Coordinates of C-alpha atoms and ligand atoms in Angstrom, one line a residue:
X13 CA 16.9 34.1 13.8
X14 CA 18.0 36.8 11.7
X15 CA 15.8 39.6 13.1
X16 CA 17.7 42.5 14.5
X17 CA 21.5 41.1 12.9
X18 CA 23.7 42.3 10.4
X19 CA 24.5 39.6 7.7
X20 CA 26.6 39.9 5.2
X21 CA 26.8 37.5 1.9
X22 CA 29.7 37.4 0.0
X23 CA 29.0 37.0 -3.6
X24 CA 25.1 38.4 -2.8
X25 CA 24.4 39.2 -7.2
X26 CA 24.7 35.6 -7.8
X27 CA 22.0 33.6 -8.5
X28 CA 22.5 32.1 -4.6
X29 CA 22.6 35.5 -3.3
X30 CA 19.6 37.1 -5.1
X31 CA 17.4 34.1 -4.1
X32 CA 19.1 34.3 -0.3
X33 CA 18.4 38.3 0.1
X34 CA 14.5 37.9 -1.2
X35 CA 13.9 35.3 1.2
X36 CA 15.2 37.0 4.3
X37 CA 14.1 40.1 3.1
X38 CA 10.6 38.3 3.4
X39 CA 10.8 36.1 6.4
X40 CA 13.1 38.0 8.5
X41 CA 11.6 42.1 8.2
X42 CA 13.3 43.3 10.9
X43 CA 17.1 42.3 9.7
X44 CA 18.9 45.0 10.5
X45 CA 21.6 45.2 7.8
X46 CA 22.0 42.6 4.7
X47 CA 25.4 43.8 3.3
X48 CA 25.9 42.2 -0.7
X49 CA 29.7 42.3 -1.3
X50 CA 30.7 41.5 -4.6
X51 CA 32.6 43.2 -7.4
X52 CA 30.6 44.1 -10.2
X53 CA 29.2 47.4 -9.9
X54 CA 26.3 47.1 -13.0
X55 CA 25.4 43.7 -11.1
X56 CA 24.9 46.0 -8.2
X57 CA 22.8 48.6 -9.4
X58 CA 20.9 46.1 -11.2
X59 CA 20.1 44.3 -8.0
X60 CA 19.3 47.6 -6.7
X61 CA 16.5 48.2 -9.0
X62 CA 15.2 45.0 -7.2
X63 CA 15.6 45.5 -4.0
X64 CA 16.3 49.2 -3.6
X65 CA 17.3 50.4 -0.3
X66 CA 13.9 52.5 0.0
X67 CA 11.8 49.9 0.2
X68 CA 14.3 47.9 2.1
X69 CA 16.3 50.2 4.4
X70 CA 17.8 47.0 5.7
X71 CA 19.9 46.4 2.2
X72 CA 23.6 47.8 1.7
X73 CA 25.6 47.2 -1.4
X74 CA 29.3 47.3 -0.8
X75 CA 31.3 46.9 -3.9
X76 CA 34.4 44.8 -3.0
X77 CA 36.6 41.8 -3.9
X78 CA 37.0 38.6 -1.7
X79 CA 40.6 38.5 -2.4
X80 CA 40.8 41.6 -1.1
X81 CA 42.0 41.3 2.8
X82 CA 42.0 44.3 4.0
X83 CA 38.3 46.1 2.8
X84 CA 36.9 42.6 3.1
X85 CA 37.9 42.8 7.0
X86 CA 36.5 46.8 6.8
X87 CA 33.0 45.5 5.5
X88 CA 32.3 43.0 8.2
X89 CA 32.7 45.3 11.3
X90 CA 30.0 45.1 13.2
X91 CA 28.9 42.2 10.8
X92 CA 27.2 39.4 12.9
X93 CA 26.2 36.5 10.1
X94 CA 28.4 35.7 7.0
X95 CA 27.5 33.5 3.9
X96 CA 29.9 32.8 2.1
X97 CA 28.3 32.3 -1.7
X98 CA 31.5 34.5 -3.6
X99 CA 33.3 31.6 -6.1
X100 CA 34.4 31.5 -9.6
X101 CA 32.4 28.4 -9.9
X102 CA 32.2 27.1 -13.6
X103 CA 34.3 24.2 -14.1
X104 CA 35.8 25.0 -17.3
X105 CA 36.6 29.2 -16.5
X106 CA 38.6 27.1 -13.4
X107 CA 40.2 24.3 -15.9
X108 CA 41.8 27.0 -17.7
X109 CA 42.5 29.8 -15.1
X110 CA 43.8 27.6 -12.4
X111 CA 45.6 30.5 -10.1
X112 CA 42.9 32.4 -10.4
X113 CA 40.6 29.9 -9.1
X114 CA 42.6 28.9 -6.5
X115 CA 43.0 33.1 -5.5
X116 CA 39.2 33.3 -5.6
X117 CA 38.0 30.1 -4.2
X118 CA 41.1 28.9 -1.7
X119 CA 43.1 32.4 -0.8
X120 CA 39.2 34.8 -0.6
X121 CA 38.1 31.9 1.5
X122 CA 41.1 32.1 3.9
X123 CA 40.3 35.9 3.8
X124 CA 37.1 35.2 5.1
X125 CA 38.0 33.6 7.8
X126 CA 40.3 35.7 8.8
X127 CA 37.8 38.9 9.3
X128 CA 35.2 37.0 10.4
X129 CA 37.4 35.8 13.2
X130 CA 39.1 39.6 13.9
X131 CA 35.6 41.1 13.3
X132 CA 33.9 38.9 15.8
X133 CA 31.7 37.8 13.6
X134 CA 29.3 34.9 15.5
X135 CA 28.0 32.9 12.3
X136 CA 29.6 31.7 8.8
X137 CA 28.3 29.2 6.3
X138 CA 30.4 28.7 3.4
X139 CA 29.2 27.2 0.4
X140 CA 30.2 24.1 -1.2
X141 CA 29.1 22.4 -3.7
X142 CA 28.9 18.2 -5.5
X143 CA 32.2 18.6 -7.1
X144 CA 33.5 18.9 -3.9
X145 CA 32.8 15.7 -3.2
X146 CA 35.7 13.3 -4.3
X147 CA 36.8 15.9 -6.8
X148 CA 38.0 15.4 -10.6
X149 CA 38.0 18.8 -11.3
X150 CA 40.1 21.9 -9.9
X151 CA 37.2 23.7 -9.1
X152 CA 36.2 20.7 -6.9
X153 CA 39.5 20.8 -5.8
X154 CA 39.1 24.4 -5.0
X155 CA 36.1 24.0 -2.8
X156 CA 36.9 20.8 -1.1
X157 CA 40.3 22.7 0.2
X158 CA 37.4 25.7 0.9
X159 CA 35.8 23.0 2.9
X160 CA 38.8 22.3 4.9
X161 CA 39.6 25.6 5.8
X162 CA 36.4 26.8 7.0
X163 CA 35.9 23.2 9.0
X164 CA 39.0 23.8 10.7
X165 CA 38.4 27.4 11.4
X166 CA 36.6 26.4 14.2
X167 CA 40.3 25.7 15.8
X168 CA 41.0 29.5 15.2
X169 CA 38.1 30.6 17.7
X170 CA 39.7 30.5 20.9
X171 CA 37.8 32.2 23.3
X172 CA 35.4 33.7 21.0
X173 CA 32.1 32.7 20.3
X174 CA 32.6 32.0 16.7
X175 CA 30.9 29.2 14.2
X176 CA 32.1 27.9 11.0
X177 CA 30.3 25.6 9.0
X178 CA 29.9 24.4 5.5
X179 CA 26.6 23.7 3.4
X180 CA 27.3 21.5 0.3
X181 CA 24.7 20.9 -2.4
X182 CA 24.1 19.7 -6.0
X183 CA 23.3 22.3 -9.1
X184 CA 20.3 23.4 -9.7
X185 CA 18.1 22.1 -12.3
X186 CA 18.7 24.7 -15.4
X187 CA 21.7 26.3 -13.7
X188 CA 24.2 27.0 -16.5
X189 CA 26.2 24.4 -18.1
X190 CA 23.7 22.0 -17.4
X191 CA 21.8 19.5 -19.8
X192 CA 18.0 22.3 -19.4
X193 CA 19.9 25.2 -21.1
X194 CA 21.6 23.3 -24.1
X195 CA 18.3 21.2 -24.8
X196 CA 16.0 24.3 -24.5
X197 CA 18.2 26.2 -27.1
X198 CA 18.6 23.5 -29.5
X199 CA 14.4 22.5 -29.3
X200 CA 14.5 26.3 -30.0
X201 CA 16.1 25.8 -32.9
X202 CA 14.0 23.4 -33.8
X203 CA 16.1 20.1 -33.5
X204 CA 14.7 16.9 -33.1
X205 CA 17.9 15.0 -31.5
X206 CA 19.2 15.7 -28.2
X207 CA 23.0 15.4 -27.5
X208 CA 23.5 13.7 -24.0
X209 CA 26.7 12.8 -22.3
X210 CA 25.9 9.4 -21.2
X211 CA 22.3 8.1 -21.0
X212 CA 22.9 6.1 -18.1
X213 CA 23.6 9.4 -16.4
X214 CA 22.0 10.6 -13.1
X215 CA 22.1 13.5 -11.2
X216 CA 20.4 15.2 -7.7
X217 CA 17.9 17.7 -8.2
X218 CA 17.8 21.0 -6.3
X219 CA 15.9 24.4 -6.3
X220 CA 17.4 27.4 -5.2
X221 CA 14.9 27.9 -2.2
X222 CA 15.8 24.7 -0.9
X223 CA 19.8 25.7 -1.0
X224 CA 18.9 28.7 0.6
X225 CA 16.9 26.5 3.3
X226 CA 19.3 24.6 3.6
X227 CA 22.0 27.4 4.5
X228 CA 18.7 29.0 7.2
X229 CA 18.6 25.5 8.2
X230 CA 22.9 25.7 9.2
X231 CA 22.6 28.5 10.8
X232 CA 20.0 28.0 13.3
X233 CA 21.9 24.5 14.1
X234 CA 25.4 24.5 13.2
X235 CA 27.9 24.1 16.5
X236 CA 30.8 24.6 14.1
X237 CA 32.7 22.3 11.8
X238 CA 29.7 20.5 10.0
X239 CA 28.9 20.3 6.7
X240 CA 25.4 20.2 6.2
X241 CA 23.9 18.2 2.7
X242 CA 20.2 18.6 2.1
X243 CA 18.3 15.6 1.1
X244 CA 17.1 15.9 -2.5
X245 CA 15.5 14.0 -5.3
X246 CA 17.3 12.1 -7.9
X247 CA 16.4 12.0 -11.9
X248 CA 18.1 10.4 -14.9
X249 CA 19.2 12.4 -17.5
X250 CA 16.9 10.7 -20.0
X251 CA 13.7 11.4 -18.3
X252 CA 14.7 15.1 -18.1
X253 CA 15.0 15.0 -22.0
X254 CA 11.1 13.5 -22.1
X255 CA 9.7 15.6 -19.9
X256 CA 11.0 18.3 -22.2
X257 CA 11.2 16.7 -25.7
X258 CA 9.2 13.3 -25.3
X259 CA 9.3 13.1 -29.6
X260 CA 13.1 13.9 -29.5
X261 CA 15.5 11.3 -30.3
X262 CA 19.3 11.7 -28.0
X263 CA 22.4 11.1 -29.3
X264 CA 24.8 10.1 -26.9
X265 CA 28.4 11.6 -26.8
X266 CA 30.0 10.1 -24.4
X267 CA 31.2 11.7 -20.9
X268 CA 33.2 14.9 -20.8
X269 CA 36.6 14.8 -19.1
X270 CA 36.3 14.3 -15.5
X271 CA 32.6 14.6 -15.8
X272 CA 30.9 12.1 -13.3
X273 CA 28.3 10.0 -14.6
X274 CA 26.5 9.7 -10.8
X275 CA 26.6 12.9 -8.9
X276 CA 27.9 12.5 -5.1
X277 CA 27.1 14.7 -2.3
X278 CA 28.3 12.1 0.6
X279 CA 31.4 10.0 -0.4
X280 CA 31.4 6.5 1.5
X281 CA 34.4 7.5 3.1
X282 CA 32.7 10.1 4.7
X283 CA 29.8 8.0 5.7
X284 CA 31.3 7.2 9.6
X285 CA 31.0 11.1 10.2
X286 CA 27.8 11.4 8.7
X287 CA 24.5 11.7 11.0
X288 CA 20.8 11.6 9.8
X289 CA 19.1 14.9 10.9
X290 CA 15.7 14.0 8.9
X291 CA 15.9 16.0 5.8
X292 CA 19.3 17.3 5.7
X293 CA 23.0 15.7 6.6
X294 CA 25.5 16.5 8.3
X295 CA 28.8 15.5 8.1
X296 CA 31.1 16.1 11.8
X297 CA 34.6 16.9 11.2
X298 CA 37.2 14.0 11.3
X299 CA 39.4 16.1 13.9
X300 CA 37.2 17.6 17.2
X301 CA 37.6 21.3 17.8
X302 CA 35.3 22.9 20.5
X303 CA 33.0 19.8 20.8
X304 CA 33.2 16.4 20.8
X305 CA 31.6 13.8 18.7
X306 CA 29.1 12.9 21.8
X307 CA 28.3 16.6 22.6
X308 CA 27.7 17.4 18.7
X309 CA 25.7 14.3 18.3
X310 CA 23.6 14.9 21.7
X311 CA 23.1 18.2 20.3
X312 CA 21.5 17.3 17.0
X313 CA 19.8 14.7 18.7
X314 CA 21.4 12.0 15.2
X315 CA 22.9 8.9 15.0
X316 CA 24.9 7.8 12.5
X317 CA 24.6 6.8 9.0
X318 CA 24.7 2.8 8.2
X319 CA 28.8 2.1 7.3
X320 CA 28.1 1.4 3.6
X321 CA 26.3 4.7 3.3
X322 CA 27.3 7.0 0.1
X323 CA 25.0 9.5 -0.8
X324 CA 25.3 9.1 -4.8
X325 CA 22.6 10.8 -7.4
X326 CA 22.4 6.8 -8.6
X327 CA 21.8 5.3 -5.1
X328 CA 19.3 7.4 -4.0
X329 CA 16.1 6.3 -2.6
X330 CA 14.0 9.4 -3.9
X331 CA 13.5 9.7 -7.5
X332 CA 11.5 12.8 -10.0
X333 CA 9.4 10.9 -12.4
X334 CA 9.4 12.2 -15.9
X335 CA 5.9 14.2 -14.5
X336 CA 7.4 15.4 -11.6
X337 CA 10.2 17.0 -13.8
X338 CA 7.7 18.3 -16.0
X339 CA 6.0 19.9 -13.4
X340 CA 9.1 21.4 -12.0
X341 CA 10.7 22.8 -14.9
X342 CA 7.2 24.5 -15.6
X343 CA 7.7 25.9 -11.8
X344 CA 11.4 27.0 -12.8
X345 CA 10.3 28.6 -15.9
X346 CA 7.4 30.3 -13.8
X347 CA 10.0 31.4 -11.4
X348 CA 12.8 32.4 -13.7
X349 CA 14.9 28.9 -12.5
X350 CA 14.4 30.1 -8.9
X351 CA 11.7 27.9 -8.0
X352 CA 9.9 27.7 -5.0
Ligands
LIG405 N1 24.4 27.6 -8.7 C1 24.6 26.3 -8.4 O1 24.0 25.4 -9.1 C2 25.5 25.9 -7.3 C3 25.5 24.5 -7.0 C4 26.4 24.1 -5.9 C5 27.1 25.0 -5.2 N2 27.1 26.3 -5.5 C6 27.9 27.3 -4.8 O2 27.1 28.4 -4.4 C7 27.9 29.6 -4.4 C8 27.1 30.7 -5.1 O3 26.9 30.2 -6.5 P1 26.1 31.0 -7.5 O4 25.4 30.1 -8.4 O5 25.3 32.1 -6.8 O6 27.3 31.7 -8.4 P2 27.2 32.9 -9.4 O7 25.8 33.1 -9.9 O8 28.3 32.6 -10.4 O9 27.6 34.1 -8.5 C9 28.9 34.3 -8.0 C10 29.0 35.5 -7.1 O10 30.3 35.7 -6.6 C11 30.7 37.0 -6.8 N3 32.2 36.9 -6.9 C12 32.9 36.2 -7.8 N4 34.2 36.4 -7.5 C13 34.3 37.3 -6.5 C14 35.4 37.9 -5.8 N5 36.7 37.6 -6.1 N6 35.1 38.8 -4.8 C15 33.8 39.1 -4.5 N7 32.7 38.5 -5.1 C16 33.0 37.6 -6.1 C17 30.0 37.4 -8.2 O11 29.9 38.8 -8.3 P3 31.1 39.7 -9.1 O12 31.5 38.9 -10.3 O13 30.4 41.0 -9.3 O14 32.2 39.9 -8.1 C18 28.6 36.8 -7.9 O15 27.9 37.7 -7.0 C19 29.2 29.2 -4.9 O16 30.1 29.1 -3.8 C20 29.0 27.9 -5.6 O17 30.2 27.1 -5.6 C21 26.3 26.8 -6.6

């Protein structure tokens, strides 16, 4: 699928983007150029001395900034995939830097769009994420808007073969700012109580290979307009402390501000565009641009979710056990939180 293109990935020294080049540096040898465009140049050399250009003549570093228009259109000429991973994605850094955010994740998307469509470019897959989903936060906010625009890029198209679609998922277990990092430092330290939110909590549980399946999964698929959600495991919050600390006692401290104490991927409102393609969702765009409903279902060979569906970390049918958690954090540790 990739063989022979030029992709580019927006945001390709993030922990999406190192994960994404390794694996289609493995299972697609003959790509002809993968392009990481981001803006820090130590994160570039650094990601150099991992996958330098000699050993993988495919690999380009270009060192640019999303918000940048006019050398973002310069780097995708001739650029036939984009992934779109480029966000300022922590929840708080948003909170407090709201125009910022909004330049990054709203106005960089939009600049996306715009060379991929005067580039030619035949492929895009934006990233979303959870918070997305009925969002209490700007950053959610940010990325649900991100969501609409690349949707309804499809409308932009016109004559030209051009796909946009969207690939949502949870965060990764031990991602930053999640409950792994906090508890490993403080059993570190030696502490014997845990500090949780809310132990009623739940959340979905995701590796970074199977976001970056997800996003293969897209683009061998997508007609334009979807957003595809991976089917994934739920765990509750207080089975992650056992598997790590099953002496430790947790204190709770009651939910953050806007923090969700369920995670949502699928809001029930969302459920009549929502079709069943096995192990991943898909959720068709309210409006119709190039397709309709009948020739995007018949091409996904779906149906449709049940009307009371809502794909929520609590009502999930697929649960981690406190061993299966175990196991997986010792894979994550393995795989320095990259797991396989
Ligand atoms: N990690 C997760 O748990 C998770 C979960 C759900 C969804 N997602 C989504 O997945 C995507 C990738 O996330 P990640 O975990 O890889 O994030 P990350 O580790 O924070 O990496 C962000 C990347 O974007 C680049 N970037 C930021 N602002 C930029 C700008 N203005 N122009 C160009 N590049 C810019 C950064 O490089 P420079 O700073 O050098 O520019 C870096 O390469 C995001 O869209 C995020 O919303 C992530």
């Amino acid at each position: 699928m990739l063989n022979n293109k030029v992709v580019l990935i927006t945001g390709g020294t993030g922990s999406f983007g190192k994960k994404f080049v390794e694996v289609v540096l493995r299972d697609y040898p003959q790509v002809k150029k993968l392009i990481v465009y981001s803006r820090n140049e130590q994160n570039q050399l650094d990601m150099q001395t991992q996958f330098p250009d000699t050993t993988y003549p495919a690999m380009r570093y270009f060192i640019g900034d999303i918000r940048d228009a006019e050398r973002l259109r310069r780097a995708c000429e001739g650029v036939d995939v984009i992934i779109h991973a480029a966000a300022i994605r922590n929840v708080n850094t948003a909170t407090y830097n709201p125009d910022e955010c909004i330049k990054t994740n709203i106005l960089g998307a939009q600049n996306v769009i715009n060379a991929a469509l005067a580039c030619g470019v035949h492929d895009v897959i934006a990233l979303s994420s959870e918070k997305a989903c009925a969002p209490t936060t700007l950053y959610g906010a940010t990325k649900l808007t991100s969501d609409k625009l690349f949707t309804a890029a499809n409308n932009l198209s016109g004559t030209k073969d051009i796909r946009f679609s969207v690939v949502r998922f949870s965060s990764v277990l031990g991602g930053s700012g999640s409950a792994y990092p906090i508890w490993k430092q403080a059993l570190d330290q030696r502490k014997t109580t845990l500090p949780v939110t809310d132990k009623q909590m739940t959340r979905f549980n995701i590796s970074m290979v199977e976001a970056v399946q997800t996003v293969l999964f897209a683009l061998e698929h997508h007609v334009g307009g979807e957003i595809f959600v991976p089917k994934c495991m739920s765990y509750h919050i207080t089975d992650l402390a056992k598997a790590m600390a099953p002496s430790c006692q947790l204190e709770e401290t009651g939910l953050r501000t806007n923090e969700k104490l369920h995670e949502e991927l699928i809001t029930n409102a969302d459920a009549q565009d929502t079709i069943d393609l096995g192990n991943y969702y898909a959720i068709l765009p309210a409006v119709t641009f190039n397709h309709s409903r009948e020739e995007m279902l018949q091409h996904h060979g779906a149906r449709f979710v049940a009307s009371d569906f809502h794909y929520c970390s609590d009502k999930n049918t697929q649960w981690d056990s406190v061993d299966t958690l175990r196991a997986k954090i010792k894979r994550y540790i393995d795989h320095n939180f990259e797991a396989k």
